[in-house]
mmCIF file with all atom_site columns, C-alpha atoms in Angstrom:
data_model
loop_
_atom_site.group_PDB
_atom_site.id
_atom_site.type_symbol
_atom_site.label_atom_id
_atom_site.label_alt_id
_atom_site.label_comp_id
_atom_site.label_asym_id
_atom_site.label_entity_id
_atom_site.label_seq_id
_atom_site.pdbx_PDB_ins_code
_atom_site.Cartn_x
_atom_site.Cartn_y
_atom_site.Cartn_z
_atom_site.occupancy
_atom_site.B_iso_or_equiv
_atom_site.pdbx_formal_charge
_atom_site.auth_seq_id
_atom_site.auth_comp_id
_atom_site.auth_asym_id
_atom_site.auth_atom_id
_atom_site.pdbx_PDB_model_num
ATOM 1   C CA . ASN A 1 1   ? 11.940  -38.036 -8.352  1.00 66.00 ? 1   ASN A CA 1
ATOM 2   C CA . GLN A 1 2   ? 15.728  -38.228 -8.340  1.00 71.00 ? 2   GLN A CA 1
ATOM 3   C CA . GLN A 1 3   ? 16.151  -34.554 -9.210  1.00 72.00 ? 3   GLN A CA 1
ATOM 4   C CA . THR A 1 4   ? 14.022  -33.479 -6.225  1.00 66.00 ? 4   THR A CA 1
ATOM 5   C CA . ASN A 1 5   ? 15.912  -35.844 -3.925  1.00 67.00 ? 5   ASN A CA 1
ATOM 6   C CA . ASN A 1 6   ? 19.163  -34.296 -5.182  1.00 78.00 ? 6   ASN A CA 1
ATOM 7   C CA . ALA A 1 7   ? 17.791  -30.792 -4.562  1.00 78.00 ? 7   ALA A CA 1
ATOM 8   C CA . GLU A 1 8   ? 16.851  -31.762 -1.016  1.00 80.00 ? 8   GLU A CA 1
ATOM 9   C CA . THR A 1 9   ? 20.409  -32.985 -0.410  1.00 79.00 ? 9   THR A CA 1
ATOM 10  C CA . VAL A 1 10  ? 21.948  -29.820 -1.856  1.00 79.00 ? 10  VAL A CA 1
ATOM 11  C CA . TYR A 1 11  ? 19.636  -27.522 0.149   1.00 76.00 ? 11  TYR A CA 1
ATOM 12  C CA . ALA A 1 12  ? 20.238  -29.508 3.348   1.00 79.00 ? 12  ALA A CA 1
ATOM 13  C CA . LYS A 1 13  ? 23.993  -29.110 2.885   1.00 80.00 ? 13  LYS A CA 1
ATOM 14  C CA . ALA A 1 14  ? 23.658  -25.375 2.201   1.00 79.00 ? 14  ALA A CA 1
ATOM 15  C CA . LEU A 1 15  ? 21.368  -24.923 5.220   1.00 79.00 ? 15  LEU A CA 1
ATOM 16  C CA . GLU A 1 16  ? 24.067  -26.409 7.461   1.00 78.00 ? 16  GLU A CA 1
ATOM 17  C CA . SER A 1 17  ? 26.107  -23.283 6.750   1.00 82.00 ? 17  SER A CA 1
ATOM 18  C CA . LEU A 1 18  ? 23.231  -20.810 6.349   1.00 83.00 ? 18  LEU A CA 1
ATOM 19  C CA . PRO A 1 19  ? 20.347  -22.104 8.510   1.00 77.00 ? 19  PRO A CA 1
ATOM 20  C CA . ASN A 1 20  ? 18.503  -18.772 8.568   1.00 81.00 ? 20  ASN A CA 1
ATOM 21  C CA . GLN A 1 21  ? 18.754  -17.979 4.866   1.00 80.00 ? 21  GLN A CA 1
ATOM 22  C CA . PRO A 1 22  ? 15.125  -17.384 3.799   1.00 78.00 ? 22  PRO A CA 1
ATOM 23  C CA . ASP A 1 23  ? 15.425  -18.331 0.119   1.00 84.00 ? 23  ASP A CA 1
ATOM 24  C CA . LEU A 1 24  ? 17.183  -21.606 0.927   1.00 87.00 ? 24  LEU A CA 1
ATOM 25  C CA . ASN A 1 25  ? 14.486  -22.454 3.463   1.00 83.00 ? 25  ASN A CA 1
ATOM 26  C CA . TYR A 1 26  ? 11.768  -21.646 0.942   1.00 90.00 ? 26  TYR A CA 1
ATOM 27  C CA . ARG A 1 27  ? 13.399  -23.785 -1.753  1.00 86.00 ? 27  ARG A CA 1
ATOM 28  C CA . MET A 1 28  ? 13.903  -26.624 0.721   1.00 87.00 ? 28  MET A CA 1
ATOM 29  C CA . GLY A 1 29  ? 10.208  -26.366 1.600   1.00 90.00 ? 29  GLY A CA 1
ATOM 30  C CA . VAL A 1 30  ? 9.233   -26.664 -2.067  1.00 89.00 ? 30  VAL A CA 1
ATOM 31  C CA . SER A 1 31  ? 11.496  -29.711 -2.491  1.00 90.00 ? 31  SER A CA 1
ATOM 32  C CA . LEU A 1 32  ? 10.115  -31.374 0.619   1.00 90.00 ? 32  LEU A CA 1
ATOM 33  C CA . GLN A 1 33  ? 6.546   -30.625 -0.412  1.00 90.00 ? 33  GLN A CA 1
ATOM 34  C CA . THR A 1 34  ? 7.199   -32.224 -3.808  1.00 88.00 ? 34  THR A CA 1
ATOM 35  C CA . LEU A 1 35  ? 8.453   -35.304 -1.990  1.00 88.00 ? 35  LEU A CA 1
ATOM 36  C CA . GLY A 1 36  ? 5.293   -35.427 0.130   1.00 90.00 ? 36  GLY A CA 1
ATOM 37  C CA . LYS A 1 37  ? 7.115   -34.393 3.308   1.00 92.00 ? 37  LYS A CA 1
ATOM 38  C CA . HIS A 1 38  ? 4.522   -31.781 4.178   1.00 93.00 ? 38  HIS A CA 1
ATOM 39  C CA . GLU A 1 39  ? 5.276   -31.274 7.879   1.00 93.00 ? 39  GLU A CA 1
ATOM 40  C CA . SER A 1 40  ? 8.961   -30.663 7.164   1.00 92.00 ? 40  SER A CA 1
ATOM 41  C CA . ALA A 1 41  ? 8.062   -28.402 4.253   1.00 93.00 ? 41  ALA A CA 1
ATOM 42  C CA . LEU A 1 42  ? 5.820   -26.331 6.525   1.00 94.00 ? 42  LEU A CA 1
ATOM 43  C CA . ARG A 1 43  ? 8.682   -25.851 9.010   1.00 92.00 ? 43  ARG A CA 1
ATOM 44  C CA . HIS A 1 44  ? 10.926  -24.538 6.229   1.00 92.00 ? 44  HIS A CA 1
ATOM 45  C CA . PHE A 1 45  ? 8.251   -22.217 4.825   1.00 94.00 ? 45  PHE A CA 1
ATOM 46  C CA . LYS A 1 46  ? 7.652   -20.800 8.301   1.00 95.00 ? 46  LYS A CA 1
ATOM 47  C CA . HIS A 1 47  ? 11.388  -20.443 8.879   1.00 92.00 ? 47  HIS A CA 1
ATOM 48  C CA . SER A 1 48  ? 11.656  -18.620 5.549   1.00 93.00 ? 48  SER A CA 1
ATOM 49  C CA . ILE A 1 49  ? 9.036   -16.014 6.481   1.00 95.00 ? 49  ILE A CA 1
ATOM 50  C CA . LYS A 1 50  ? 10.563  -15.599 9.919   1.00 92.00 ? 50  LYS A CA 1
ATOM 51  C CA . TYR A 1 51  ? 13.562  -13.980 8.200   1.00 88.00 ? 51  TYR A CA 1
ATOM 52  C CA . GLN A 1 52  ? 11.845  -12.653 5.078   1.00 88.00 ? 52  GLN A CA 1
ATOM 53  C CA . PHE A 1 53  ? 8.232   -11.974 5.967   1.00 85.00 ? 53  PHE A CA 1
ATOM 54  C CA . LYS A 1 54  ? 7.384   -10.512 2.567   1.00 94.00 ? 54  LYS A CA 1
ATOM 55  C CA . ASN A 1 55  ? 7.690   -13.838 0.743   1.00 94.00 ? 55  ASN A CA 1
ATOM 56  C CA . ALA A 1 56  ? 4.193   -14.140 -0.768  1.00 96.00 ? 56  ALA A CA 1
ATOM 57  C CA . GLN A 1 57  ? 4.969   -17.565 -2.218  1.00 96.00 ? 57  GLN A CA 1
ATOM 58  C CA . ALA A 1 58  ? 5.909   -18.963 1.201   1.00 96.00 ? 58  ALA A CA 1
ATOM 59  C CA . HIS A 1 59  ? 2.681   -17.624 2.707   1.00 97.00 ? 59  HIS A CA 1
ATOM 60  C CA . PHE A 1 60  ? 0.787   -19.175 -0.205  1.00 97.00 ? 60  PHE A CA 1
ATOM 61  C CA . GLN A 1 61  ? 2.450   -22.561 0.330   1.00 96.00 ? 61  GLN A CA 1
ATOM 62  C CA . ILE A 1 62  ? 1.610   -22.420 4.040   1.00 97.00 ? 62  ILE A CA 1
ATOM 63  C CA . GLY A 1 63  ? -2.009  -21.717 3.076   1.00 97.00 ? 63  GLY A CA 1
ATOM 64  C CA . VAL A 1 64  ? -2.026  -24.706 0.730   1.00 96.00 ? 64  VAL A CA 1
ATOM 65  C CA . TYR A 1 65  ? -0.681  -26.863 3.569   1.00 96.00 ? 65  TYR A CA 1
ATOM 66  C CA . TYR A 1 66  ? -3.514  -25.746 5.870   1.00 97.00 ? 66  TYR A CA 1
ATOM 67  C CA . VAL A 1 67  ? -6.187  -26.301 3.212   1.00 96.00 ? 67  VAL A CA 1
ATOM 68  C CA . GLY A 1 68  ? -4.911  -29.870 2.863   1.00 94.00 ? 68  GLY A CA 1
ATOM 69  C CA . ARG A 1 69  ? -5.538  -30.329 6.577   1.00 95.00 ? 69  ARG A CA 1
ATOM 70  C CA . LYS A 1 70  ? -8.913  -28.573 6.507   1.00 97.00 ? 70  LYS A CA 1
ATOM 71  C CA . GLN A 1 71  ? -7.561  -25.832 8.786   1.00 98.00 ? 71  GLN A CA 1
ATOM 72  C CA . TYR A 1 72  ? -9.352  -23.073 6.950   1.00 98.00 ? 72  TYR A CA 1
ATOM 73  C CA . GLU A 1 73  ? -8.886  -20.227 9.452   1.00 98.00 ? 73  GLU A CA 1
ATOM 74  C CA . GLU A 1 74  ? -5.110  -20.694 9.210   1.00 98.00 ? 74  GLU A CA 1
ATOM 75  C CA . ALA A 1 75  ? -5.297  -21.087 5.430   1.00 98.00 ? 75  ALA A CA 1
ATOM 76  C CA . VAL A 1 76  ? -7.288  -17.864 5.039   1.00 98.00 ? 76  VAL A CA 1
ATOM 77  C CA . SER A 1 77  ? -4.788  -16.056 7.241   1.00 98.00 ? 77  SER A CA 1
ATOM 78  C CA . SER A 1 78  ? -1.868  -17.264 5.105   1.00 98.00 ? 78  SER A CA 1
ATOM 79  C CA . PHE A 1 79  ? -3.577  -16.437 1.795   1.00 98.00 ? 79  PHE A CA 1
ATOM 80  C CA . ASN A 1 80  ? -4.462  -13.012 3.229   1.00 98.00 ? 80  ASN A CA 1
ATOM 81  C CA . GLU A 1 81  ? -0.777  -12.397 3.964   1.00 97.00 ? 81  GLU A CA 1
ATOM 82  C CA . ALA A 1 82  ? 0.158   -13.506 0.445   1.00 98.00 ? 82  ALA A CA 1
ATOM 83  C CA . VAL A 1 83  ? -2.265  -11.076 -1.241  1.00 97.00 ? 83  VAL A CA 1
ATOM 84  C CA . PHE A 1 84  ? -1.350  -8.291  1.164   1.00 97.00 ? 84  PHE A CA 1
ATOM 85  C CA . ILE A 1 85  ? 2.284   -8.679  0.106   1.00 97.00 ? 85  ILE A CA 1
ATOM 86  C CA . LYS A 1 86  ? 1.477   -9.260  -3.568  1.00 96.00 ? 86  LYS A CA 1
ATOM 87  C CA . PRO A 1 87  ? -2.021  -7.928  -4.378  1.00 94.00 ? 87  PRO A CA 1
ATOM 88  C CA . ASP A 1 88  ? -1.981  -9.312  -7.947  1.00 92.00 ? 88  ASP A CA 1
ATOM 89  C CA . PHE A 1 89  ? -1.266  -12.902 -6.835  1.00 94.00 ? 89  PHE A CA 1
ATOM 90  C CA . SER A 1 90  ? -4.337  -14.452 -8.498  1.00 93.00 ? 90  SER A CA 1
ATOM 91  C CA . ASP A 1 91  ? -3.843  -18.008 -7.198  1.00 95.00 ? 91  ASP A CA 1
ATOM 92  C CA . ALA A 1 92  ? -3.568  -16.740 -3.625  1.00 97.00 ? 92  ALA A CA 1
ATOM 93  C CA . ARG A 1 93  ? -6.607  -14.485 -4.128  1.00 96.00 ? 93  ARG A CA 1
ATOM 94  C CA . PHE A 1 94  ? -8.629  -17.377 -5.566  1.00 97.00 ? 94  PHE A CA 1
ATOM 95  C CA . ASN A 1 95  ? -7.609  -19.726 -2.743  1.00 97.00 ? 95  ASN A CA 1
ATOM 96  C CA . LEU A 1 96  ? -8.463  -17.025 -0.221  1.00 98.00 ? 96  LEU A CA 1
ATOM 97  C CA . GLY A 1 97  ? -11.975 -17.036 -1.661  1.00 98.00 ? 97  GLY A CA 1
ATOM 98  C CA . VAL A 1 98  ? -12.160 -20.829 -1.478  1.00 97.00 ? 98  VAL A CA 1
ATOM 99  C CA . GLY A 1 99  ? -11.084 -20.756 2.174   1.00 98.00 ? 99  GLY A CA 1
ATOM 100 C CA . LEU A 1 100 ? -13.705 -18.126 2.936   1.00 98.00 ? 100 LEU A CA 1
ATOM 101 C CA . ILE A 1 101 ? -16.379 -20.344 1.379   1.00 98.00 ? 101 ILE A CA 1
ATOM 102 C CA . LYS A 1 102 ? -15.240 -23.195 3.626   1.00 97.00 ? 102 LYS A CA 1
ATOM 103 C CA . LEU A 1 103 ? -15.705 -20.838 6.577   1.00 98.00 ? 103 LEU A CA 1
ATOM 104 C CA . GLU A 1 104 ? -19.146 -19.871 5.205   1.00 98.00 ? 104 GLU A CA 1
ATOM 105 C CA . LYS A 1 105 ? -18.063 -16.250 4.757   1.00 98.00 ? 105 LYS A CA 1
ATOM 106 C CA . TYR A 1 106 ? -19.743 -16.036 1.380   1.00 98.00 ? 106 TYR A CA 1
ATOM 107 C CA . ASN A 1 107 ? -20.030 -12.261 0.993   1.00 98.00 ? 107 ASN A CA 1
ATOM 108 C CA . ARG A 1 108 ? -16.342 -11.758 1.589   1.00 98.00 ? 108 ARG A CA 1
ATOM 109 C CA . ALA A 1 109 ? -15.548 -14.706 -0.706  1.00 98.00 ? 109 ALA A CA 1
ATOM 110 C CA . ILE A 1 110 ? -17.534 -13.033 -3.492  1.00 98.00 ? 110 ILE A CA 1
ATOM 111 C CA . VAL A 1 111 ? -15.451 -9.858  -3.088  1.00 97.00 ? 111 VAL A CA 1
ATOM 112 C CA . GLU A 1 112 ? -12.217 -11.861 -3.349  1.00 97.00 ? 112 GLU A CA 1
ATOM 113 C CA . PHE A 1 113 ? -13.404 -13.842 -6.392  1.00 97.00 ? 113 PHE A CA 1
ATOM 114 C CA . GLU A 1 114 ? -14.442 -10.614 -8.150  1.00 96.00 ? 114 GLU A CA 1
ATOM 115 C CA . LYS A 1 115 ? -10.884 -9.307  -7.726  1.00 95.00 ? 115 LYS A CA 1
ATOM 116 C CA . VAL A 1 116 ? -9.573  -12.320 -9.668  1.00 94.00 ? 116 VAL A CA 1
ATOM 117 C CA . PHE A 1 117 ? -11.075 -10.825 -12.855 1.00 91.00 ? 117 PHE A CA 1
ATOM 118 C CA . THR A 1 118 ? -8.809  -7.783  -12.566 1.00 92.00 ? 118 THR A CA 1
ATOM 119 C CA . TYR A 1 119 ? -5.627  -9.812  -13.145 1.00 87.00 ? 119 TYR A CA 1
ATOM 120 C CA . ALA A 1 120 ? -4.356  -10.042 -16.683 1.00 84.00 ? 120 ALA A CA 1
ATOM 121 C CA . GLY A 1 121 ? -3.496  -13.545 -17.767 1.00 83.00 ? 121 GLY A CA 1
ATOM 122 C CA . THR A 1 122 ? -5.226  -15.353 -14.906 1.00 86.00 ? 122 THR A CA 1
ATOM 123 C CA . ASP A 1 123 ? -6.501  -18.849 -15.564 1.00 90.00 ? 123 ASP A CA 1
ATOM 124 C CA . LYS A 1 124 ? -8.836  -18.665 -12.572 1.00 93.00 ? 124 LYS A CA 1
ATOM 125 C CA . ASP A 1 125 ? -11.538 -16.451 -14.061 1.00 93.00 ? 125 ASP A CA 1
ATOM 126 C CA . ASP A 1 126 ? -14.015 -19.210 -14.957 1.00 95.00 ? 126 ASP A CA 1
ATOM 127 C CA . ASP A 1 127 ? -13.382 -20.929 -11.608 1.00 95.00 ? 127 ASP A CA 1
ATOM 128 C CA . ALA A 1 128 ? -14.016 -17.631 -9.827  1.00 97.00 ? 128 ALA A CA 1
ATOM 129 C CA . GLN A 1 129 ? -17.207 -17.065 -11.825 1.00 97.00 ? 129 GLN A CA 1
ATOM 130 C CA . LEU A 1 130 ? -18.570 -20.444 -10.750 1.00 97.00 ? 130 LEU A CA 1
ATOM 131 C CA . LYS A 1 131 ? -17.623 -19.817 -7.106  1.00 98.00 ? 131 LYS A CA 1
ATOM 132 C CA . ILE A 1 132 ? -19.418 -16.460 -7.173  1.00 98.00 ? 132 ILE A CA 1
ATOM 133 C CA . GLY A 1 133 ? -22.593 -18.156 -8.382  1.00 97.00 ? 133 GLY A CA 1
ATOM 134 C CA . LEU A 1 134 ? -22.280 -20.894 -5.767  1.00 97.00 ? 134 LEU A CA 1
ATOM 135 C CA . SER A 1 135 ? -21.668 -18.299 -3.048  1.00 98.00 ? 135 SER A CA 1
ATOM 136 C CA . TYR A 1 136 ? -24.816 -16.367 -3.959  1.00 98.00 ? 136 TYR A CA 1
ATOM 137 C CA . GLN A 1 137 ? -26.716 -19.646 -4.017  1.00 96.00 ? 137 GLN A CA 1
ATOM 138 C CA . SER A 1 138 ? -25.393 -20.498 -0.532  1.00 96.00 ? 138 SER A CA 1
ATOM 139 C CA . ILE A 1 139 ? -26.657 -17.224 0.934   1.00 97.00 ? 139 ILE A CA 1
ATOM 140 C CA . GLY A 1 140 ? -30.044 -17.721 -0.677  1.00 95.00 ? 140 GLY A CA 1
ATOM 141 C CA . ASN A 1 141 ? -29.796 -15.033 -3.353  1.00 96.00 ? 141 ASN A CA 1
ATOM 142 C CA . VAL A 1 142 ? -31.206 -17.207 -6.139  1.00 95.00 ? 142 VAL A CA 1
ATOM 143 C CA . GLU A 1 143 ? -31.654 -14.350 -8.617  1.00 96.00 ? 143 GLU A CA 1
ATOM 144 C CA . LYS A 1 144 ? -28.044 -13.192 -8.325  1.00 97.00 ? 144 LYS A CA 1
ATOM 145 C CA . ALA A 1 145 ? -26.789 -16.816 -8.384  1.00 97.00 ? 145 ALA A CA 1
ATOM 146 C CA . GLY A 1 146 ? -28.693 -17.337 -11.642 1.00 96.00 ? 146 GLY A CA 1
ATOM 147 C CA . GLU A 1 147 ? -27.144 -14.195 -13.143 1.00 96.00 ? 147 GLU A CA 1
ATOM 148 C CA . GLU A 1 148 ? -23.659 -15.373 -12.191 1.00 97.00 ? 148 GLU A CA 1
ATOM 149 C CA . PHE A 1 149 ? -24.155 -18.892 -13.595 1.00 97.00 ? 149 PHE A CA 1
ATOM 150 C CA . GLN A 1 150 ? -25.536 -17.354 -16.798 1.00 96.00 ? 150 GLN A CA 1
ATOM 151 C CA . ARG A 1 151 ? -22.471 -15.094 -16.986 1.00 96.00 ? 151 ARG A CA 1
ATOM 152 C CA . LEU A 1 152 ? -20.223 -18.182 -16.860 1.00 97.00 ? 152 LEU A CA 1
ATOM 153 C CA . ILE A 1 153 ? -22.266 -19.781 -19.657 1.00 96.00 ? 153 ILE A CA 1
ATOM 154 C CA . ASP A 1 154 ? -22.114 -16.606 -21.770 1.00 97.00 ? 154 ASP A CA 1
ATOM 155 C CA . TYR A 1 155 ? -18.467 -15.662 -21.249 1.00 95.00 ? 155 TYR A CA 1
ATOM 156 C CA . PHE A 1 156 ? -16.787 -19.039 -20.778 1.00 95.00 ? 156 PHE A CA 1
ATOM 157 C CA . PRO A 1 157 ? -18.475 -21.479 -23.196 1.00 94.00 ? 157 PRO A CA 1
ATOM 158 C CA . GLY A 1 158 ? -15.330 -23.637 -23.386 1.00 94.00 ? 158 GLY A CA 1
ATOM 159 C CA . SER A 1 159 ? -14.884 -23.864 -19.628 1.00 96.00 ? 159 SER A CA 1
ATOM 160 C CA . GLU A 1 160 ? -14.747 -27.156 -17.816 1.00 96.00 ? 160 GLU A CA 1
ATOM 161 C CA . TYR A 1 161 ? -17.301 -25.541 -15.467 1.00 97.00 ? 161 TYR A CA 1
ATOM 162 C CA . TYR A 1 162 ? -19.807 -24.837 -18.257 1.00 97.00 ? 162 TYR A CA 1
ATOM 163 C CA . PRO A 1 163 ? -21.810 -28.048 -17.607 1.00 96.00 ? 163 PRO A CA 1
ATOM 164 C CA . LYS A 1 164 ? -21.851 -27.335 -13.865 1.00 96.00 ? 164 LYS A CA 1
ATOM 165 C CA . ALA A 1 165 ? -23.185 -23.829 -14.474 1.00 96.00 ? 165 ALA A CA 1
ATOM 166 C CA . LYS A 1 166 ? -25.861 -25.169 -16.868 1.00 95.00 ? 166 LYS A CA 1
ATOM 167 C CA . GLU A 1 167 ? -26.940 -27.736 -14.276 1.00 95.00 ? 167 GLU A CA 1
ATOM 168 C CA . ALA A 1 168 ? -26.950 -25.177 -11.460 1.00 94.00 ? 168 ALA A CA 1
ATOM 169 C CA . LEU A 1 169 ? -29.053 -22.808 -13.571 1.00 93.00 ? 169 LEU A CA 1
ATOM 170 C CA . LYS A 1 170 ? -31.463 -25.634 -14.370 1.00 92.00 ? 170 LYS A CA 1
ATOM 171 C CA . GLN A 1 171 ? -31.747 -26.517 -10.661 1.00 90.00 ? 171 GLN A CA 1
ATOM 172 C CA . LEU A 1 172 ? -32.440 -22.883 -9.771  1.00 89.00 ? 172 LEU A CA 1
ATOM 173 C CA . SER A 1 173 ? -35.327 -22.751 -12.254 1.00 83.00 ? 173 SER A CA 1
ATOM 174 C CA . ILE A 1 174 ? -36.809 -25.986 -10.840 1.00 71.00 ? 174 ILE A CA 1
ATOM 175 C CA . ASN A 1 175 ? -36.803 -24.696 -7.258  1.00 60.00 ? 175 ASN A CA 1
#
């Protein structure tokens, strides 16, 4: 994308004069990430939080980087920082839950997914509902998993996850 390439050039020029400016480093990271230059983007995100630790978006982007590399401990740590700084950051909260599932910390993941429902305007509520059901299923609580899948069916009939919840519920009744 020509516009992103131009942004990278502009940010690089600005960073020559202001190498420790957190917002410039964050924006450069976003540009580099868009261009698929993930390692360089990570360096800029980390540089950004070195000088402005309370940048929830930078922590989130670092978490996304680590998820892409299946480094879930690091991802969870970054998403944790993001929600500590900005507790209503629903995407960070949701991704924190996903990372916890990858680490097989299902009970804690359930707690994080339940918090997603408290955010007005989130588009992650049906995703979170499915993940709660899957988490209960993973820890062997079939009854609770069934309740959670049924909740998705009842409250999110238009969800892309509706068929998955129906199938999961069907599988639970077979077993």
